[in-house]
PDB file of C-alpha atoms in Angstrom:
ATOM      1  CA  UNK Z 421     -81.149-217.946  63.710  1.00 68.00           C
ATOM      2  CA  UNK Z 422     -82.386-215.839  66.515  1.00 77.00           C
ATOM      3  CA  UNK Z 423     -85.727-216.021  67.369  1.00 87.00           C
ATOM      4  CA  UNK Z 424     -86.966-212.078  68.313  1.00 92.00           C
ATOM      5  CA  UNK Z 425     -90.311-212.389  68.961  1.00 94.00           C
ATOM      6  CA  UNK Z 426     -92.429-208.747  69.284  1.00 96.00           C
ATOM      7  CA  UNK Z 427     -96.008-208.202  70.468  1.00 96.00           C
ATOM      8  CA  UNK Z 428     -98.869-207.001  69.501  1.00 96.00           C
ATOM      9  CA  UNK Z 429     -98.909-207.656  66.033  1.00 94.00           C
ATOM     10  CA  UNK Z 430    -100.910-204.188  65.669  1.00 95.00           C
ATOM     11  CA  UNK Z 431    -102.078-201.861  68.131  1.00 95.00           C
ATOM     12  CA  UNK Z 432    -105.250-198.920  67.406  1.00 97.00           C
ATOM     13  CA  UNK Z 433    -105.072-196.505  69.951  1.00 97.00           C
ATOM     14  CA  UNK Z 434    -106.708-192.979  70.355  1.00 97.00           C
ATOM     15  CA  UNK Z 435    -104.762-189.839  70.942  1.00 97.00           C
ATOM     16  CA  UNK Z 436    -103.500-189.206  74.442  1.00 97.00           C
ATOM     17  CA  UNK Z 437    -103.099-192.480  75.414  1.00 97.00           C
ATOM     18  CA  UNK Z 438    -100.351-194.375  76.768  1.00 96.00           C
ATOM     19  CA  UNK Z 439     -99.125-197.885  75.273  1.00 96.00           C
ATOM     20  CA  UNK Z 440     -96.472-200.421  75.431  1.00 95.00           C
ATOM     21  CA  UNK Z 441     -95.292-203.195  73.649  1.00 94.00           C
ATOM     22  CA  UNK Z 442     -92.941-206.320  74.077  1.00 97.00           C
ATOM     23  CA  UNK Z 443     -90.204-207.445  72.450  1.00 97.00           C
ATOM     24  CA  UNK Z 444     -89.069-210.968  73.508  1.00 96.00           C
ATOM     25  CA  UNK Z 445     -85.656-213.074  72.850  1.00 94.00           C
ATOM     26  CA  UNK Z 446     -83.198-215.736  74.075  1.00 91.00           C
ATOM     27  CA  UNK Z 447     -81.714-214.614  77.171  1.00 86.00           C
ATOM     28  CA  UNK Z 448     -78.641-216.616  76.201  1.00 84.00           C
ATOM     29  CA  UNK Z 449     -75.702-214.415  75.084  1.00 77.00           C
ATOM     30  CA  UNK Z 450     -77.096-211.732  74.995  1.00 86.00           C
ATOM     31  CA  UNK Z 451     -75.398-208.638  73.606  1.00 87.00           C
ATOM     32  CA  UNK Z 452     -77.383-205.621  72.533  1.00 92.00           C
ATOM     33  CA  UNK Z 453     -80.885-204.703  71.627  1.00 95.00           C
ATOM     34  CA  UNK Z 454     -82.146-201.540  69.553  1.00 96.00           C
ATOM     35  CA  UNK Z 455     -85.255-200.608  69.173  1.00 97.00           C
ATOM     36  CA  UNK Z 456     -86.073-198.828  65.705  1.00 97.00           C
ATOM     37  CA  UNK Z 457     -89.181-196.864  64.361  1.00 97.00           C
ATOM     38  CA  UNK Z 458     -90.599-197.162  60.610  1.00 95.00           C
ATOM     39  CA  UNK Z 459     -92.751-194.498  59.591  1.00 94.00           C
ATOM     40  CA  UNK Z 460     -94.494-195.211  56.474  1.00 89.00           C
ATOM     41  CA  UNK Z 461     -92.781-193.822  53.130  1.00 87.00           C
ATOM     42  CA  UNK Z 462     -89.475-193.037  55.200  1.00 91.00           C
ATOM     43  CA  UNK Z 463     -86.434-195.450  56.324  1.00 92.00           C
ATOM     44  CA  UNK Z 464     -86.498-197.148  59.740  1.00 94.00           C
ATOM     45  CA  UNK Z 465     -84.401-194.991  62.540  1.00 95.00           C
ATOM     46  CA  UNK Z 466     -82.702-195.993  65.611  1.00 95.00           C
ATOM     47  CA  UNK Z 467     -84.567-195.345  68.579  1.00 97.00           C
ATOM     48  CA  UNK Z 468     -82.090-197.094  71.420  1.00 96.00           C
ATOM     49  CA  UNK Z 469     -79.439-199.449  71.600  1.00 95.00           C
ATOM     50  CA  UNK Z 470     -79.489-200.931  75.395  1.00 95.00           C
ATOM     51  CA  UNK Z 471     -77.089-203.232  76.659  1.00 92.00           C
ATOM     52  CA  UNK Z 472     -77.043-203.974  80.146  1.00 91.00           C
ATOM     53  CA  UNK Z 473     -79.882-205.722  82.087  1.00 91.00           C
ATOM     54  CA  UNK Z 474     -81.733-203.154  83.856  1.00 92.00           C
ATOM     55  CA  UNK Z 475     -81.115-200.241  81.228  1.00 93.00           C
ATOM     56  CA  UNK Z 476     -83.658-198.109  80.736  1.00 96.00           C
ATOM     57  CA  UNK Z 477     -83.620-195.503  78.020  1.00 97.00           C
ATOM     58  CA  UNK Z 478     -85.793-192.094  77.179  1.00 97.00           C
ATOM     59  CA  UNK Z 479     -86.163-190.396  74.430  1.00 95.00           C
ATOM     60  CA  UNK Z 480     -89.060-187.796  75.047  1.00 95.00           C
ATOM     61  CA  UNK Z 481     -92.698-189.238  75.202  1.00 97.00           C
ATOM     62  CA  UNK Z 482     -90.726-192.418  74.058  1.00 97.00           C
ATOM     63  CA  UNK Z 483     -88.967-194.997  76.771  1.00 98.00           C
ATOM     64  CA  UNK Z 484     -87.857-198.632  76.719  1.00 98.00           C
ATOM     65  CA  UNK Z 485     -86.502-200.932  79.271  1.00 98.00           C
ATOM     66  CA  UNK Z 486     -84.527-204.013  79.056  1.00 97.00           C
ATOM     67  CA  UNK Z 487     -84.400-207.371  80.927  1.00 96.00           C
ATOM     68  CA  UNK Z 488     -82.096-209.528  79.788  1.00 95.00           C
ATOM     69  CA  UNK Z 489     -82.439-212.169  82.159  1.00 94.00           C
ATOM     70  CA  UNK Z 490     -85.649-212.969  81.629  1.00 94.00           C
ATOM     71  CA  UNK Z 491     -85.509-212.212  77.787  1.00 95.00           C
ATOM     72  CA  UNK Z 492     -87.691-209.462  77.409  1.00 96.00           C
ATOM     73  CA  UNK Z 493     -87.989-205.329  76.701  1.00 97.00           C
ATOM     74  CA  UNK Z 494     -90.409-202.933  76.750  1.00 98.00           C
ATOM     75  CA  UNK Z 495     -91.257-199.901  74.833  1.00 98.00           C
ATOM     76  CA  UNK Z 496     -93.551-197.024  76.113  1.00 97.00           C
ATOM     77  CA  UNK Z 497     -95.113-194.111  74.256  1.00 98.00           C
ATOM     78  CA  UNK Z 498     -96.904-191.834  76.765  1.00 97.00           C
ATOM     79  CA  UNK Z 499     -99.214-189.659  75.448  1.00 97.00           C
ATOM     80  CA  UNK Z 500     -99.408-190.765  72.076  1.00 97.00           C
ATOM     81  CA  UNK Z 501    -100.107-188.413  68.918  1.00 97.00           C
ATOM     82  CA  UNK Z 502    -100.723-189.154  65.604  1.00 96.00           C
ATOM     83  CA  UNK Z 503     -97.372-188.611  64.578  1.00 96.00           C
ATOM     84  CA  UNK Z 504     -96.105-191.701  66.430  1.00 97.00           C
ATOM     85  CA  UNK Z 505     -97.877-194.126  64.124  1.00 97.00           C
ATOM     86  CA  UNK Z 506     -95.694-196.264  62.620  1.00 97.00           C
ATOM     87  CA  UNK Z 507     -94.142-199.423  63.179  1.00 95.00           C
ATOM     88  CA  UNK Z 508     -91.539-200.298  66.151  1.00 97.00           C
ATOM     89  CA  UNK Z 509     -89.125-202.833  65.481  1.00 96.00           C
ATOM     90  CA  UNK Z 510     -86.542-204.499  67.812  1.00 96.00           C
ATOM     91  CA  UNK Z 511     -83.623-206.546  66.525  1.00 94.00           C
ATOM     92  CA  UNK Z 512     -80.408-208.017  68.239  1.00 92.00           C
ATOM     93  CA  UNK Z 513     -77.109-209.156  66.927  1.00 88.00           C
ATOM     94  CA  UNK Z 514     -76.025-212.767  66.116  1.00 78.00           C
ATOM     95  CA  UNK Z 515     -72.622-211.959  68.379  1.00 67.00           C
ATOM     96  CA  UNK Z 516     -70.423-209.172  69.059  1.00 52.00           C
ATOM     97  CA  UNK Z 517     -67.834-209.787  66.891  1.00 56.00           C
ATOM     98  CA  UNK Z 518     -67.102-207.885  63.819  1.00 51.00           C
ATOM     99  CA  UNK Z 519     -69.132-210.323  62.041  1.00 58.00           C
ATOM    100  CA  UNK Z 520     -72.518-209.039  63.747  1.00 75.00           C
ATOM    101  CA  UNK Z 521     -75.876-209.723  61.988  1.00 83.00           C
ATOM    102  CA  UNK Z 522     -78.619-207.468  63.222  1.00 88.00           C
ATOM    103  CA  UNK Z 523     -81.967-209.940  63.287  1.00 90.00           C
ATOM    104  CA  UNK Z 524     -85.139-208.150  63.329  1.00 93.00           C
ATOM    105  CA  UNK Z 525     -88.679-208.641  65.161  1.00 93.00           C
ATOM    106  CA  UNK Z 526     -91.910-208.960  62.916  1.00 92.00           C
ATOM    107  CA  UNK Z 527     -92.279-205.429  64.354  1.00 94.00           C
ATOM    108  CA  UNK Z 528     -95.777-203.614  66.279  1.00 96.00           C
ATOM    109  CA  UNK Z 529     -98.005-201.598  63.822  1.00 95.00           C
ATOM    110  CA  UNK Z 530     -99.538-198.365  65.865  1.00 97.00           C
ATOM    111  CA  UNK Z 531    -102.035-196.295  65.014  1.00 97.00           C
ATOM    112  CA  UNK Z 532    -103.182-193.415  66.404  1.00 97.00           C
ATOM    113  CA  UNK Z 533    -106.195-191.789  65.643  1.00 96.00           C
ATOM    114  CA  UNK Z 534    -107.012-188.079  66.515  1.00 93.00           C
TER     115      UNK Z 534
ATOM    116  CA  UNK R   8     -75.330-187.239  58.839  1.00 68.00           C
ATOM    117  CA  UNK R   9     -75.043-190.833  57.595  1.00 62.00           C
ATOM    118  CA  UNK R  10     -75.961-191.534  54.399  1.00 91.00           C
ATOM    119  CA  UNK R  11     -77.354-195.008  52.692  1.00 96.00           C
ATOM    120  CA  UNK R  12     -78.248-194.628  49.667  1.00 96.00           C
ATOM    121  CA  UNK R  13     -80.017-197.039  47.305  1.00 96.00           C
ATOM    122  CA  UNK R  14     -79.841-196.613  43.466  1.00 91.00           C
ATOM    123  CA  UNK R  15     -83.703-197.019  42.584  1.00 92.00           C
ATOM    124  CA  UNK R  16     -87.032-195.967  44.739  1.00 93.00           C
ATOM    125  CA  UNK R  17     -88.725-198.281  42.189  1.00 96.00           C
ATOM    126  CA  UNK R  18     -88.111-200.956  39.874  1.00 97.00           C
ATOM    127  CA  UNK R  19     -90.385-203.183  37.496  1.00 97.00           C
ATOM    128  CA  UNK R  20     -88.533-205.914  36.152  1.00 97.00           C
ATOM    129  CA  UNK R  21     -89.887-209.235  34.278  1.00 97.00           C
ATOM    130  CA  UNK R  22     -89.355-212.686  35.375  1.00 98.00           C
ATOM    131  CA  UNK R  23     -86.100-213.919  33.902  1.00 97.00           C
ATOM    132  CA  UNK R  24     -84.650-210.736  34.323  1.00 97.00           C
ATOM    133  CA  UNK R  25     -81.201-210.274  36.082  1.00 97.00           C
ATOM    134  CA  UNK R  26     -81.734-207.715  38.609  1.00 97.00           C
ATOM    135  CA  UNK R  27     -78.962-205.290  40.496  1.00 97.00           C
ATOM    136  CA  UNK R  28     -79.920-203.547  43.718  1.00 97.00           C
ATOM    137  CA  UNK R  29     -76.993-201.097  44.539  1.00 97.00           C
ATOM    138  CA  UNK R  30     -76.601-199.558  48.019  1.00 97.00           C
ATOM    139  CA  UNK R  31     -73.711-197.203  48.877  1.00 97.00           C
ATOM    140  CA  UNK R  32     -72.849-196.061  52.417  1.00 97.00           C
ATOM    141  CA  UNK R  33     -70.696-192.530  53.349  1.00 95.00           C
ATOM    142  CA  UNK R  34     -69.362-193.051  56.424  1.00 91.00           C
ATOM    143  CA  UNK R  35     -66.700-195.984  56.092  1.00 94.00           C
ATOM    144  CA  UNK R  36     -69.130-198.862  58.089  1.00 93.00           C
ATOM    145  CA  UNK R  37     -67.806-202.027  58.521  1.00 92.00           C
ATOM    146  CA  UNK R  38     -71.026-204.090  58.129  1.00 92.00           C
ATOM    147  CA  UNK R  39     -73.305-203.782  55.414  1.00 95.00           C
ATOM    148  CA  UNK R  40     -76.845-205.681  55.205  1.00 95.00           C
ATOM    149  CA  UNK R  41     -79.766-206.384  52.843  1.00 97.00           C
ATOM    150  CA  UNK R  42     -82.986-207.191  54.423  1.00 96.00           C
ATOM    151  CA  UNK R  43     -86.751-207.619  52.278  1.00 96.00           C
ATOM    152  CA  UNK R  44     -89.853-206.675  53.923  1.00 93.00           C
ATOM    153  CA  UNK R  45     -92.827-208.486  53.260  1.00 92.00           C
ATOM    154  CA  UNK R  46     -96.585-207.710  54.852  1.00 84.00           C
ATOM    155  CA  UNK R  47     -96.873-209.159  57.972  1.00 79.00           C
ATOM    156  CA  UNK R  48     -92.669-210.864  58.067  1.00 83.00           C
ATOM    157  CA  UNK R  49     -90.986-207.816  59.574  1.00 84.00           C
ATOM    158  CA  UNK R  50     -87.711-207.421  58.071  1.00 91.00           C
ATOM    159  CA  UNK R  51     -85.657-210.508  56.906  1.00 93.00           C
ATOM    160  CA  UNK R  52     -82.140-210.493  56.297  1.00 93.00           C
ATOM    161  CA  UNK R  53     -80.796-212.122  52.810  1.00 96.00           C
ATOM    162  CA  UNK R  54     -77.077-211.503  53.112  1.00 95.00           C
ATOM    163  CA  UNK R  55     -74.546-209.465  55.476  1.00 92.00           C
ATOM    164  CA  UNK R  56     -70.817-208.084  54.957  1.00 93.00           C
ATOM    165  CA  UNK R  57     -68.657-207.572  57.423  1.00 90.00           C
ATOM    166  CA  UNK R  58     -65.426-206.728  55.352  1.00 90.00           C
ATOM    167  CA  UNK R  59     -64.511-205.877  51.748  1.00 94.00           C
ATOM    168  CA  UNK R  60     -65.282-209.383  49.854  1.00 91.00           C
ATOM    169  CA  UNK R  61     -66.648-210.495  52.745  1.00 91.00           C
ATOM    170  CA  UNK R  62     -70.152-212.200  53.210  1.00 91.00           C
ATOM    171  CA  UNK R  63     -72.412-214.150  55.169  1.00 90.00           C
ATOM    172  CA  UNK R  64     -75.929-216.082  54.506  1.00 91.00           C
ATOM    173  CA  UNK R  65     -78.836-214.486  55.754  1.00 90.00           C
ATOM    174  CA  UNK R  66     -82.093-215.864  56.496  1.00 89.00           C
ATOM    175  CA  UNK R  67     -83.330-216.171  53.163  1.00 94.00           C
ATOM    176  CA  UNK R  68     -80.414-216.022  50.967  1.00 96.00           C
ATOM    177  CA  UNK R  69     -82.007-218.519  48.314  1.00 96.00           C
ATOM    178  CA  UNK R  70     -81.997-216.896  44.596  1.00 96.00           C
ATOM    179  CA  UNK R  71     -79.715-214.279  45.839  1.00 98.00           C
ATOM    180  CA  UNK R  72     -76.143-213.342  45.237  1.00 97.00           C
ATOM    181  CA  UNK R  73     -74.192-210.359  46.757  1.00 97.00           C
ATOM    182  CA  UNK R  74     -70.936-208.509  46.114  1.00 97.00           C
ATOM    183  CA  UNK R  75     -68.714-205.842  47.862  1.00 97.00           C
ATOM    184  CA  UNK R  76     -65.812-204.700  46.296  1.00 96.00           C
ATOM    185  CA  UNK R  77     -65.542-201.689  47.771  1.00 96.00           C
ATOM    186  CA  UNK R  78     -66.008-200.522  51.710  1.00 96.00           C
ATOM    187  CA  UNK R  79     -68.786-198.481  50.509  1.00 97.00           C
ATOM    188  CA  UNK R  80     -70.699-200.215  48.066  1.00 97.00           C
ATOM    189  CA  UNK R  81     -73.003-203.849  48.593  1.00 98.00           C
ATOM    190  CA  UNK R  82     -74.855-205.073  45.718  1.00 97.00           C
ATOM    191  CA  UNK R  83     -77.648-207.202  46.007  1.00 98.00           C
ATOM    192  CA  UNK R  84     -77.979-209.910  42.846  1.00 98.00           C
ATOM    193  CA  UNK R  85     -81.238-211.611  41.555  1.00 97.00           C
ATOM    194  CA  UNK R  86     -79.629-213.945  39.216  1.00 94.00           C
ATOM    195  CA  UNK R  87     -82.809-214.979  37.671  1.00 97.00           C
ATOM    196  CA  UNK R  88     -85.899-212.674  39.136  1.00 97.00           C
ATOM    197  CA  UNK R  89     -88.633-214.545  39.861  1.00 97.00           C
ATOM    198  CA  UNK R  90     -92.718-213.097  40.885  1.00 97.00           C
ATOM    199  CA  UNK R  91     -92.049-213.943  44.367  1.00 96.00           C
ATOM    200  CA  UNK R  92     -89.064-211.609  44.505  1.00 98.00           C
ATOM    201  CA  UNK R  93     -91.469-208.841  44.586  1.00 98.00           C
ATOM    202  CA  UNK R  94     -90.487-206.950  47.390  1.00 97.00           C
ATOM    203  CA  UNK R  95     -89.426-203.822  49.428  1.00 96.00           C
ATOM    204  CA  UNK R  96     -85.720-204.323  49.478  1.00 98.00           C
ATOM    205  CA  UNK R  97     -83.628-201.897  52.461  1.00 97.00           C
ATOM    206  CA  UNK R  98     -79.851-201.866  52.561  1.00 97.00           C
ATOM    207  CA  UNK R  99     -78.161-201.099  55.965  1.00 96.00           C
ATOM    208  CA  UNK R 100     -74.740-199.761  57.053  1.00 95.00           C
ATOM    209  CA  UNK R 101     -73.577-200.092  60.752  1.00 92.00           C
ATOM    210  CA  UNK R 102     -69.637-199.781  62.186  1.00 90.00           C
ATOM    211  CA  UNK R 103     -68.491-203.163  63.702  1.00 85.00           C
ATOM    212  CA  UNK R 104     -69.832-204.580  66.906  1.00 79.00           C
ATOM    213  CA  UNK R 105     -73.401-205.122  67.817  1.00 77.00           C
ATOM    214  CA  UNK R 106     -74.251-201.924  70.101  1.00 84.00           C
ATOM    215  CA  UNK R 107     -74.214-200.065  66.678  1.00 87.00           C
ATOM    216  CA  UNK R 108     -77.083-198.365  65.318  1.00 91.00           C
ATOM    217  CA  UNK R 109     -77.903-199.374  61.864  1.00 93.00           C
ATOM    218  CA  UNK R 110     -78.329-196.777  59.381  1.00 95.00           C
ATOM    219  CA  UNK R 111     -81.325-197.451  56.522  1.00 96.00           C
ATOM    220  CA  UNK R 112     -81.535-196.690  52.635  1.00 96.00           C
ATOM    221  CA  UNK R 113     -84.421-195.129  51.481  1.00 94.00           C
ATOM    222  CA  UNK R 114     -85.578-198.851  50.185  1.00 95.00           C
ATOM    223  CA  UNK R 115     -86.610-200.125  46.667  1.00 96.00           C
ATOM    224  CA  UNK R 116     -89.590-201.435  45.886  1.00 96.00           C
ATOM    225  CA  UNK R 117     -89.079-204.018  43.074  1.00 98.00           C
ATOM    226  CA  UNK R 118     -92.119-205.558  40.969  1.00 98.00           C
ATOM    227  CA  UNK R 119     -91.609-208.395  38.920  1.00 98.00           C
ATOM    228  CA  UNK R 120     -93.803-209.265  36.155  1.00 97.00           C
TER     229      UNK R 120
END
């Protein structure tokens, strides 16, 4: 079992605030890290898949960084909007062969107040 | 666009019933997954399949079995439903390789009474 931890478990911010949360994972045998956004009543959707130490990816106001040596990734949201309210999940595959089981962290639930 | 379709959005079953949850994907993905999501526990992997007729147990396989007779279809079976299997069930699929994103179905909220 892969131990993937996310913090904080939940976060309440005001519209316009910038925020960030963390995904921690074992640094040995790293293959990739996925970030997903899960809005209420919808399916989880991929934000980023990151593979290289030092990777930085951006999609609009959301960005993510990856440190595979120390085993963490940060997700940043700049100028949060109510539509950013969702649960943010990170996941790692157990191995990189054909049989790659994706293991998810517990998620960070973000609520943005107007 | 990839589509992952789960057969039911909501389902109510009685304790002891055999329950089938069906999932179909239309993008020729090798990997298919079944997760359950419970408040405060995130997504927990029940079973995983990387090819037709191939399956691996996830973190919480007890009380469940799976079937993958065709590449596009992955079924989750609750042999004898119990109230502690009341949950949201999510199916997902992806290409082979750990660096490919997973695509999720809309979820099935199962209530066992």
